[in-house]
Coordinates of C-alpha atoms in Angstrom, one line a residue:
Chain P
X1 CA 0.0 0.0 0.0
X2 CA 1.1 3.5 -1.2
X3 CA 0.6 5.2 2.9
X4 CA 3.2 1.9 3.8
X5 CA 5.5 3.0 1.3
X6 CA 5.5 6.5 2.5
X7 CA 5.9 5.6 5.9
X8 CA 9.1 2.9 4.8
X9 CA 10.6 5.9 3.3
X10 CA 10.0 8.9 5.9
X11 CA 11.3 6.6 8.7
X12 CA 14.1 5.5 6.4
X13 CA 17.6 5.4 6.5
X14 CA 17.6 8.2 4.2
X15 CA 14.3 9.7 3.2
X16 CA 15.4 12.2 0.8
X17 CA 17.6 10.3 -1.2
X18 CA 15.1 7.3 -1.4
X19 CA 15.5 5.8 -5.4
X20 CA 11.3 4.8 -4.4
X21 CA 10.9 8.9 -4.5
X22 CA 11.8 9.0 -8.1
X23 CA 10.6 5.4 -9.4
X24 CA 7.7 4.5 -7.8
X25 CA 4.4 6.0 -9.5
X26 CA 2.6 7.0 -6.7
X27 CA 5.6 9.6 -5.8
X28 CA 5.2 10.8 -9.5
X29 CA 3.4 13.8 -8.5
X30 CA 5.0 14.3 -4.9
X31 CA 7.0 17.8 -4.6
X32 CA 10.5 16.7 -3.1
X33 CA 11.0 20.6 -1.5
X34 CA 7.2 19.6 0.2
X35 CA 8.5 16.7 0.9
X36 CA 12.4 17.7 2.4
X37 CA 10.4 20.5 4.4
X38 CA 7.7 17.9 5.8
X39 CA 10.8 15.8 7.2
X40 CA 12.7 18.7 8.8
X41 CA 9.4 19.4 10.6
X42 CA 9.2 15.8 11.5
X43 CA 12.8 15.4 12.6
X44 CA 12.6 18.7 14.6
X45 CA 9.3 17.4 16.4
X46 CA 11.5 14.2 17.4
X47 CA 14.2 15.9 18.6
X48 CA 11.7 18.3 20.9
X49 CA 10.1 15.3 22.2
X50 CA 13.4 13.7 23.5
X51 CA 14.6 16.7 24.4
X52 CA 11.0 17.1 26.8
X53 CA 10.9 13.3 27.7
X54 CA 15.0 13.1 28.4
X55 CA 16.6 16.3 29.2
X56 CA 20.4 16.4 31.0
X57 CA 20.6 13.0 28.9
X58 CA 20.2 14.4 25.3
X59 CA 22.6 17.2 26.9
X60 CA 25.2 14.3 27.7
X61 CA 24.9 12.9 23.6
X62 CA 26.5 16.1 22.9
X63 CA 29.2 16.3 25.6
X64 CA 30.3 12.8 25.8
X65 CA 29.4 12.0 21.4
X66 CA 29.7 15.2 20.0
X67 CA 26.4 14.3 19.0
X68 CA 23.6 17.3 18.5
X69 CA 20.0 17.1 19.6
X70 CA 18.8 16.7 16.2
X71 CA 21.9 14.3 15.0
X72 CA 20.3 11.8 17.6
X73 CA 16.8 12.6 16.1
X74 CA 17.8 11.7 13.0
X75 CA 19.1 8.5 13.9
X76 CA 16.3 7.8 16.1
X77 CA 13.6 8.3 13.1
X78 CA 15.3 6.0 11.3
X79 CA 16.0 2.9 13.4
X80 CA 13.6 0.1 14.2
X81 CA 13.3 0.8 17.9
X82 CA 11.6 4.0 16.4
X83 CA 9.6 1.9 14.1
X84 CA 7.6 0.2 16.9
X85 CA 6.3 3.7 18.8
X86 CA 3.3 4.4 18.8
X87 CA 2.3 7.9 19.8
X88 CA -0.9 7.3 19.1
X89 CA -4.3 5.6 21.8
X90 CA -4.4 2.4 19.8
X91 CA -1.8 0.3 21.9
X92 CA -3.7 -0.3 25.0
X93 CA -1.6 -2.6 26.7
X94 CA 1.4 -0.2 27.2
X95 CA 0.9 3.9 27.1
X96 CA 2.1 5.6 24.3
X97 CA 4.6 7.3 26.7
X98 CA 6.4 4.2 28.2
X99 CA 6.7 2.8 24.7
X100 CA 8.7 6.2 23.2
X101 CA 10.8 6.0 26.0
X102 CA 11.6 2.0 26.1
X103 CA 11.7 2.4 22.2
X104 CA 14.4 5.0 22.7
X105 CA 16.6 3.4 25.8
X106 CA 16.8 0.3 23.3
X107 CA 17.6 2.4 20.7
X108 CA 20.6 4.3 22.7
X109 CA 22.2 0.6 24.4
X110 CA 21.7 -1.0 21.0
X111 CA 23.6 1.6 19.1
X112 CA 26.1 2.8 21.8
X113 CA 26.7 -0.7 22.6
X114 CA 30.9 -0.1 22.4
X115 CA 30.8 3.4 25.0
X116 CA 31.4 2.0 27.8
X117 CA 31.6 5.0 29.6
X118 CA 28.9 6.9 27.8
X119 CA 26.1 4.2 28.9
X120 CA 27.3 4.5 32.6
X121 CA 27.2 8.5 32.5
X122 CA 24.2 7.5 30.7
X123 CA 22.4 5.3 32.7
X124 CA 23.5 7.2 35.5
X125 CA 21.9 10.2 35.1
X126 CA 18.6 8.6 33.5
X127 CA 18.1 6.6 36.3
X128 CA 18.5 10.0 38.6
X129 CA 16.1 12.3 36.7
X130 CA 13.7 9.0 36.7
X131 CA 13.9 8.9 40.4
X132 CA 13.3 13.1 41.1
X133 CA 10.5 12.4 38.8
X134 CA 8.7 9.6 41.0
X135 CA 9.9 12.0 43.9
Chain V
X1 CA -31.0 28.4 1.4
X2 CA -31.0 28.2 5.6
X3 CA -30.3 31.0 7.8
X4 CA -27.0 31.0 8.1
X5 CA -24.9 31.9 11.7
X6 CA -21.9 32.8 12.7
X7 CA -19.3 30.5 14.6
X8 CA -16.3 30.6 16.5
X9 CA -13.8 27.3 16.5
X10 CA -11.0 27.2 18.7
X11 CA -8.1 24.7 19.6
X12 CA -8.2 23.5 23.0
X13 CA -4.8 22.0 23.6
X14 CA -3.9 20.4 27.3
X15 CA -1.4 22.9 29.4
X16 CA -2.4 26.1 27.9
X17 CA -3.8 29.0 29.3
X18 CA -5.5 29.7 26.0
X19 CA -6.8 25.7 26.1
X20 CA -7.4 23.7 28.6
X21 CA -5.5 23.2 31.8
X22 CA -7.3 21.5 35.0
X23 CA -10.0 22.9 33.5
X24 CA -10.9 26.0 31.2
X25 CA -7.7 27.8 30.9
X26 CA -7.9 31.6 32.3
X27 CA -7.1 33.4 28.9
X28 CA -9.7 31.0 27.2
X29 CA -12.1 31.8 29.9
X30 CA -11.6 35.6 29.8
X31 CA -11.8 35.6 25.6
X32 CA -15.4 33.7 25.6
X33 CA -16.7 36.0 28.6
X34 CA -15.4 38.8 26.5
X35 CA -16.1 37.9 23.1
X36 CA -18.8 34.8 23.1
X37 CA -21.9 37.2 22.4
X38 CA -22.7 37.2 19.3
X39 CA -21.4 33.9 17.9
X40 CA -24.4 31.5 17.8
X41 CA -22.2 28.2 17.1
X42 CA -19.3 27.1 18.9
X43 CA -16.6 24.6 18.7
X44 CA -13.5 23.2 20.5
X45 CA -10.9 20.7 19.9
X46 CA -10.6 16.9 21.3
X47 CA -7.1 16.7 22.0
X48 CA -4.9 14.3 23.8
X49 CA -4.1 15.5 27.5
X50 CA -1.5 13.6 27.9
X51 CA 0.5 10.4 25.8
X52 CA -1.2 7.8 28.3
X53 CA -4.5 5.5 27.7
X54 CA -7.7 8.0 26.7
X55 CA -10.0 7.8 29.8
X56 CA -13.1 9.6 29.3
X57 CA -12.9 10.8 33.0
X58 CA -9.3 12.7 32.3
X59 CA -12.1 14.7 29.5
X60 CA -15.4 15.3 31.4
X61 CA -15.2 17.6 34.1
X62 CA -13.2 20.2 31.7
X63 CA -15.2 20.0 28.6
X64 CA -18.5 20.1 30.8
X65 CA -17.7 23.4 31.9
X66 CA -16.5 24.9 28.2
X67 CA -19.6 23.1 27.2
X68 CA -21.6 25.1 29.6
X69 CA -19.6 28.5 29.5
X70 CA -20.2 28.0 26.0
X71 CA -24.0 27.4 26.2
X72 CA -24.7 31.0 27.4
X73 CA -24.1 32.5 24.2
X74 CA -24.0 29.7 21.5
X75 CA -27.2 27.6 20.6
X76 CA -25.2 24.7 18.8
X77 CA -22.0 23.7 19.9
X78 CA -19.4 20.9 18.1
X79 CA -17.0 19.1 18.7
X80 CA -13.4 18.7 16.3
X81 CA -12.1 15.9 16.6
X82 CA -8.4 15.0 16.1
X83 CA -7.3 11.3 16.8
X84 CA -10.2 9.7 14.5
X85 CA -7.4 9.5 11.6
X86 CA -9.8 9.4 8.8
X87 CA -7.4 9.6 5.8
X88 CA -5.2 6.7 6.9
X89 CA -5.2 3.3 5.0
X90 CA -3.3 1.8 7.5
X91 CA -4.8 -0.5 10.8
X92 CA -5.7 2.1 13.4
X93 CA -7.9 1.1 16.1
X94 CA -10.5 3.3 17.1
X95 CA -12.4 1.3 19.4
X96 CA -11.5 3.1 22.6
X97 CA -11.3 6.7 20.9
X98 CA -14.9 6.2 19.7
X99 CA -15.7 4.8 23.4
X100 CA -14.6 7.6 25.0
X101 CA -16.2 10.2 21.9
X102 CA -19.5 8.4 22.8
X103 CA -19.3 8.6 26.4
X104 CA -18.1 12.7 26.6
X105 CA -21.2 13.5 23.7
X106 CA -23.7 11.5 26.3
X107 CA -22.6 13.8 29.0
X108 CA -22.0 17.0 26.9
X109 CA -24.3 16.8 23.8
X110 CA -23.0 17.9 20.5
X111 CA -24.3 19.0 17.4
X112 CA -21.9 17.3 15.3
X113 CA -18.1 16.1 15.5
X114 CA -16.1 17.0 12.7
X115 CA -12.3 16.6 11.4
X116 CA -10.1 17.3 8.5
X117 CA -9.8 13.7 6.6
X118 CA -6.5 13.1 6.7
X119 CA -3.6 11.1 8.2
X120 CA -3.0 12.5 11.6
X121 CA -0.9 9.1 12.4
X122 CA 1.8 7.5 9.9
X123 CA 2.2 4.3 11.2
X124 CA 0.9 5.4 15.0
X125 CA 3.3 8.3 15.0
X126 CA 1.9 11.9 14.9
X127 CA 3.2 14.0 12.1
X128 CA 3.8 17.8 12.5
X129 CA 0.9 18.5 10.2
X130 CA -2.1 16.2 9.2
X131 CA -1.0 15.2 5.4
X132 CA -3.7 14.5 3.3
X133 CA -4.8 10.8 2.0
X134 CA -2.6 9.1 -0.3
X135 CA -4.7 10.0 -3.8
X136 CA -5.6 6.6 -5.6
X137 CA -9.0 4.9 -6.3
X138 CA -7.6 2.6 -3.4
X139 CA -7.4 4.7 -0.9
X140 CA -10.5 6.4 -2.0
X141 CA -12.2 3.3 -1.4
X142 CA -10.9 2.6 2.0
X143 CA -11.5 5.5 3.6
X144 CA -15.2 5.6 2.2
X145 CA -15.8 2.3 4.1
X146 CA -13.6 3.8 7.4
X147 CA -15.9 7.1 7.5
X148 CA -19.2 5.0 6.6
X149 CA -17.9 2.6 10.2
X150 CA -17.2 5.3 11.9
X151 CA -20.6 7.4 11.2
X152 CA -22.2 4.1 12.4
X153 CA -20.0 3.7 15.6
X154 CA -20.6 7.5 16.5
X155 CA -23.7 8.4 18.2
X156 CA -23.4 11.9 17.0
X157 CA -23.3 12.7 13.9
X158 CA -19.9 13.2 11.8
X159 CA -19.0 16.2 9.6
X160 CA -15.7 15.1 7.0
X161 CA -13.8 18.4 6.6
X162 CA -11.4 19.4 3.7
X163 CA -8.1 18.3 4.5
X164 CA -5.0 21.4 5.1
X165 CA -2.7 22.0 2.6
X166 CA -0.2 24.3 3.6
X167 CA 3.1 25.5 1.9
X168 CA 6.6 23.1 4.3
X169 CA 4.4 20.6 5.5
X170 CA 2.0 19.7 3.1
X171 CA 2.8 17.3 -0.1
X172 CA 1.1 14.7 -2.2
X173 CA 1.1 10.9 -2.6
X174 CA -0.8 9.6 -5.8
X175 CA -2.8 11.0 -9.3
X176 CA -6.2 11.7 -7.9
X177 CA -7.1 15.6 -7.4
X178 CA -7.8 16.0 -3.9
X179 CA -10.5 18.0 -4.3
X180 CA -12.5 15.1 -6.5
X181 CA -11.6 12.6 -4.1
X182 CA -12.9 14.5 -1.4
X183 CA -16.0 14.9 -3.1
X184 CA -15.9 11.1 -4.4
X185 CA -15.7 10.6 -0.3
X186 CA -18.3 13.3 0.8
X187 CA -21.3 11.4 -2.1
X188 CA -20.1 8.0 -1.2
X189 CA -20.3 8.2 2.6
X190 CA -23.2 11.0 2.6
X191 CA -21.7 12.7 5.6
X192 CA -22.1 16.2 6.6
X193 CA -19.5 18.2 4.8
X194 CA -17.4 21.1 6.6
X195 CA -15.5 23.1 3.8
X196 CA -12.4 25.2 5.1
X197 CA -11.4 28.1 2.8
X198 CA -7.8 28.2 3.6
X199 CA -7.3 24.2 2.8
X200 CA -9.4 24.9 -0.3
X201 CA -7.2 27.6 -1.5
X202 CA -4.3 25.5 -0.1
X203 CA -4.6 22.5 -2.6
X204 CA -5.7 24.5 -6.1
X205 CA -3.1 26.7 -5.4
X206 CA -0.6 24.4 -4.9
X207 CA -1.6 22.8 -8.6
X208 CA -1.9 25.9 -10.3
X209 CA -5.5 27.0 -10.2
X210 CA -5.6 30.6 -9.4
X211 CA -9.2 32.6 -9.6
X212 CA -11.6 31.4 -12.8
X213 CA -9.6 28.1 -13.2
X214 CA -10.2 27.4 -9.7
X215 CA -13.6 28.5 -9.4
X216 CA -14.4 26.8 -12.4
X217 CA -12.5 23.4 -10.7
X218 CA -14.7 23.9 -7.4
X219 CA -18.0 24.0 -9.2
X220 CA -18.8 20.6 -9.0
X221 CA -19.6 19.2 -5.5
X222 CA -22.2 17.9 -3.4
X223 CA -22.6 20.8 -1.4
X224 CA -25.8 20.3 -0.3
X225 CA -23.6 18.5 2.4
X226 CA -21.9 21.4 3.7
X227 CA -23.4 22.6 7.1
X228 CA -19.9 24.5 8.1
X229 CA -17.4 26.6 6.5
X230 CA -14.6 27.3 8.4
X231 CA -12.7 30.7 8.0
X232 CA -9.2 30.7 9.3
X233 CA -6.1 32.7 9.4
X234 CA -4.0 32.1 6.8
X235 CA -0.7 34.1 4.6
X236 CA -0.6 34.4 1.1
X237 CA 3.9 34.1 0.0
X238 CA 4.6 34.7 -3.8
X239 CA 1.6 32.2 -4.4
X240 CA 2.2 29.6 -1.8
X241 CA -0.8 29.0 1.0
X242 CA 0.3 28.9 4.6
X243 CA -2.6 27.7 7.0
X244 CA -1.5 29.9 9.7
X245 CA -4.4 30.0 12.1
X246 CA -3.6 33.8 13.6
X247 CA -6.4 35.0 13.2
X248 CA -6.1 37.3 9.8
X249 CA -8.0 36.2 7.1
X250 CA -7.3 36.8 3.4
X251 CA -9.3 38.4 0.6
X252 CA -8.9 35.5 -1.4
X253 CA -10.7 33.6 1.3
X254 CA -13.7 36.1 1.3
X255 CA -14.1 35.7 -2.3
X256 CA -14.3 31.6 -1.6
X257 CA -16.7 32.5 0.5
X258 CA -19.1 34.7 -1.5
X259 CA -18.7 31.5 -4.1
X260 CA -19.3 29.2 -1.9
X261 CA -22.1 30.6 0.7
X262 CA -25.2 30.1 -2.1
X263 CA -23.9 26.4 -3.5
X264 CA -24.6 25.5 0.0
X265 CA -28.2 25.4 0.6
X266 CA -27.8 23.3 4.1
X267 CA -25.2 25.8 5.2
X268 CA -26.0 26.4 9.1
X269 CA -22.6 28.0 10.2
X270 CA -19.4 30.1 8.7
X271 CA -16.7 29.6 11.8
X272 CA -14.0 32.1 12.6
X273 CA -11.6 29.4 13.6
X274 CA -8.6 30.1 15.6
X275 CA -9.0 33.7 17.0
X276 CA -5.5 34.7 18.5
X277 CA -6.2 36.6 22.0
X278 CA -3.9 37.7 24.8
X279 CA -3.6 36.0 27.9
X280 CA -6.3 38.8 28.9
X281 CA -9.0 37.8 26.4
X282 CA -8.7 40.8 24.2
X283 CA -8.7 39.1 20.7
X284 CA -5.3 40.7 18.9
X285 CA -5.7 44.0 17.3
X286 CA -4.4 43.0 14.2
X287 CA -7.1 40.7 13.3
X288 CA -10.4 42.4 14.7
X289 CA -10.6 43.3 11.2
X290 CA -10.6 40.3 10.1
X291 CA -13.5 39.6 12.2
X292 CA -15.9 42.7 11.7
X293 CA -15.4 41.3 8.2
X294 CA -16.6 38.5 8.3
X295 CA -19.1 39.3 11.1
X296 CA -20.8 42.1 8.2
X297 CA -20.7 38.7 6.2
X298 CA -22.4 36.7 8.2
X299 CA -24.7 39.2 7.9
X300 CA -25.2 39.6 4.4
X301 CA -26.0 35.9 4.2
X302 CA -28.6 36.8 7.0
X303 CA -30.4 39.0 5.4
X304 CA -29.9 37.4 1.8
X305 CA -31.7 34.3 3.2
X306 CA -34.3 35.6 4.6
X307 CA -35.3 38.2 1.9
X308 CA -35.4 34.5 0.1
X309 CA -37.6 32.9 2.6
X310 CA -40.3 35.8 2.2
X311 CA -40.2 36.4 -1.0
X312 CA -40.9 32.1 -1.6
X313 CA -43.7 32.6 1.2
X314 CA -45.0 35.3 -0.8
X315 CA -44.5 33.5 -4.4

């Protein structure tokens, strides 16, 4: 299905460069600027909800990764920890909430696997915030 | 042709002052005490409060009291929806959000529920924009069957409106005219219709139909459908459409309107959607043109259907 394809390709490796953009018929009448300026808006919505949901530890990607906000955004979109949110009501066995933020923990050991240090820092510090949230 | 009124929309989000926060937010609650009189519709929006399960309870006690606030000056008030994903072809289950629609409209009656078909949720993940339905015979056919389950799940009835197009965020997937297939969708589902004149603008302009091409284009609907037309604040760039919602309406969308108003003989309501106000209620000063416009409108409608109601009564 054509709204399949789309999403394959928006949470892609790299949407903009997609061949499927240029050979598939159902893209024939798609506008790539529309398109490149609906994905920055996407991958800047991402990188505000990580930055709401995970504060001091997006700060620590940069610090310890030289890795920005919206570099980790990026990657995020694209990776299939990403794949399985669901922002949306229609998951009822887990809230939509728990499922970003599980999504994105696997996402960070999975791909940071070799920084040692950086998951400890890491871990560190989520685990504090998680506790002055619970109070 | 009905009489036709005047309406005011507004977005309700969670954790605003000019939404909903515990309750009514302040600002909101200042702007309807100032500016309610005269509107005789009214709508707000159903947004998520939070990202957890939707829980009717979470809703009630806040849209009971806009509901009533509301009441004192409005004689028909709506609800727009925004998680029933109409547009998408993909599984979306709206068991629970039509559960908890159905239990808010026992306890806060609604004239009808409306909402832009289009795909609010790619694949359960909300996009910055709602994008319009992918544009094949396909699609077209899903959604008609999606809308014609979800007007039989509802127990209130459910307006389809126009999909935004807007200039960065809005872009198309497949060969069918947006406009058709919205009308394909409107005669095959026989929903109420709500036409916005910004996302009307926002799709012929962005093919190339400017003034008698596009009027020409738009002259073939059903809109005897159409009970709403929604009028809200939008910029006009070197020929691009931006669906701002500020409050400032365009020329162009007047025009629309003076094309549209006497297609739709069923037409109960033209909305000013989205006023922008201070955190005082005063509505901005910038667009209270915008409004006395349109009020003097409204207006013209009035009298324009009445003078046709007597002079039938006298024929």
């Amino acid at each position: 299905m054509e709204e399949q394809k789309l999403a394959d390709i928006l949470f892609g490796a790299d949407p903009l460069k997609d061949p499927r953009l240029q050979s598939d018929s159902c893209f024939a009448a798609t506008n790539h600027k529309q398109f490149g300026l609906f994905y920055a808006r996407q991958l800047k919505r991402v990188e505000e909800r990580l930055s709401q949901q995970f504060g001091a530890c997006m700060a620590l990607f940069d610090e310890g990764l030289g890795l920005s906000p919206a570099q980790v955004a990026k990657a995020f979109t694209c990776s299939a920890e990403y794949r399985q949110v669901r922002e949306d009501i229609t998951d009822l066995d887990m809230t939509s909430s728990a499922r970003f933020e599980i999504g994105f923990l696997n996402f960070v050991l999975r791909t940071q696997e070799d920084q040692a240090d950086f998951l400890t820092e890491f871990s560190d510090l989520y685990l504090r915030e998680l506790a002055m949230d619970l109070g | 042709m009905n009489s036709v009124g005047l309406g005011l929309g507004m977005d309700t989000p969670w954790g605003s002052p000019r939404g909903f926060q515990t309750s009514v937010g302040p600002a909101l609650d200042h702007f309807l005490a100032k500016n309610g009189e005269g509107f005789e519709a009214f709508f707000f929006s159903f947004q998520k409060r939070n990202y957890g399960a939707l829980r009717t309870q979470d809703y009630l006690e806040a849209f009971t009291r806009l509901h009533q606030q509301a009441s004192e000056f409005a004689g028909l008030i709506n609800l727009h929806h925004t998680m029933l994903n109409l547009g998408s072809t993909l599984p979306y289950n709206r068991e629970q959000i039509i559960q908890v629609t159905n239990e808010l409209a026992e306890k806060v009656p609604f004239g009808w529920i409306n909402e832009d078909v289009g795909i609010w949720f790619l694949e359960g993940k909300s996009v910055p924009y709602p994008l319009p339905p992918v544009l094949t015979e396909s699609s077209l056919r899903y959604c008609t069957r999606t809308i014609k389950q979800v007007m039989q799940e509802l127990h209130t009835p459910l307006s389809i409106e126009f999909p935004g197009i807007t200039d960065g965020a809005s872009f198309q997937v497949g060969h069918l005219d947006l406009f058709e297939y919205f009308a394909d969708l409107a005669d095959g589902t026989q929903s109420l219709v709500t036409l916005d004149t910004g996302h009307l603008l926002g799709w012929e302009w962005m093919q190339g139909r400017f003034n008698d091409e596009m009027y020409r284009h738009l002259e073939t609907f059903p809109y005897d459908q159409v009970v709403e037309i929604h009028m809200a604040g939008s910029e006009s760039k070197n020929g691009a459409f931006i669906d701002r919602h500020h409050g400032l309406l365009l020329p162009e969308q007047f025009e629309l309107l003076d094309f549209l108003v006497p297609r739709c003989r069923n037409l109960r309501i033209i909305t000013y959607e989205d006023p922008k106000f201070d955190l005082h209620g005063n509505l901005i000063e910038i667009a209270q043109p915008s409004l006395k416009k349109l009020k003097e409108n409204v207006q013209k409608w009035k009298n324009k259907s009445l003078l046709t109601f007597y002079s039938e009564r006298i024929h």
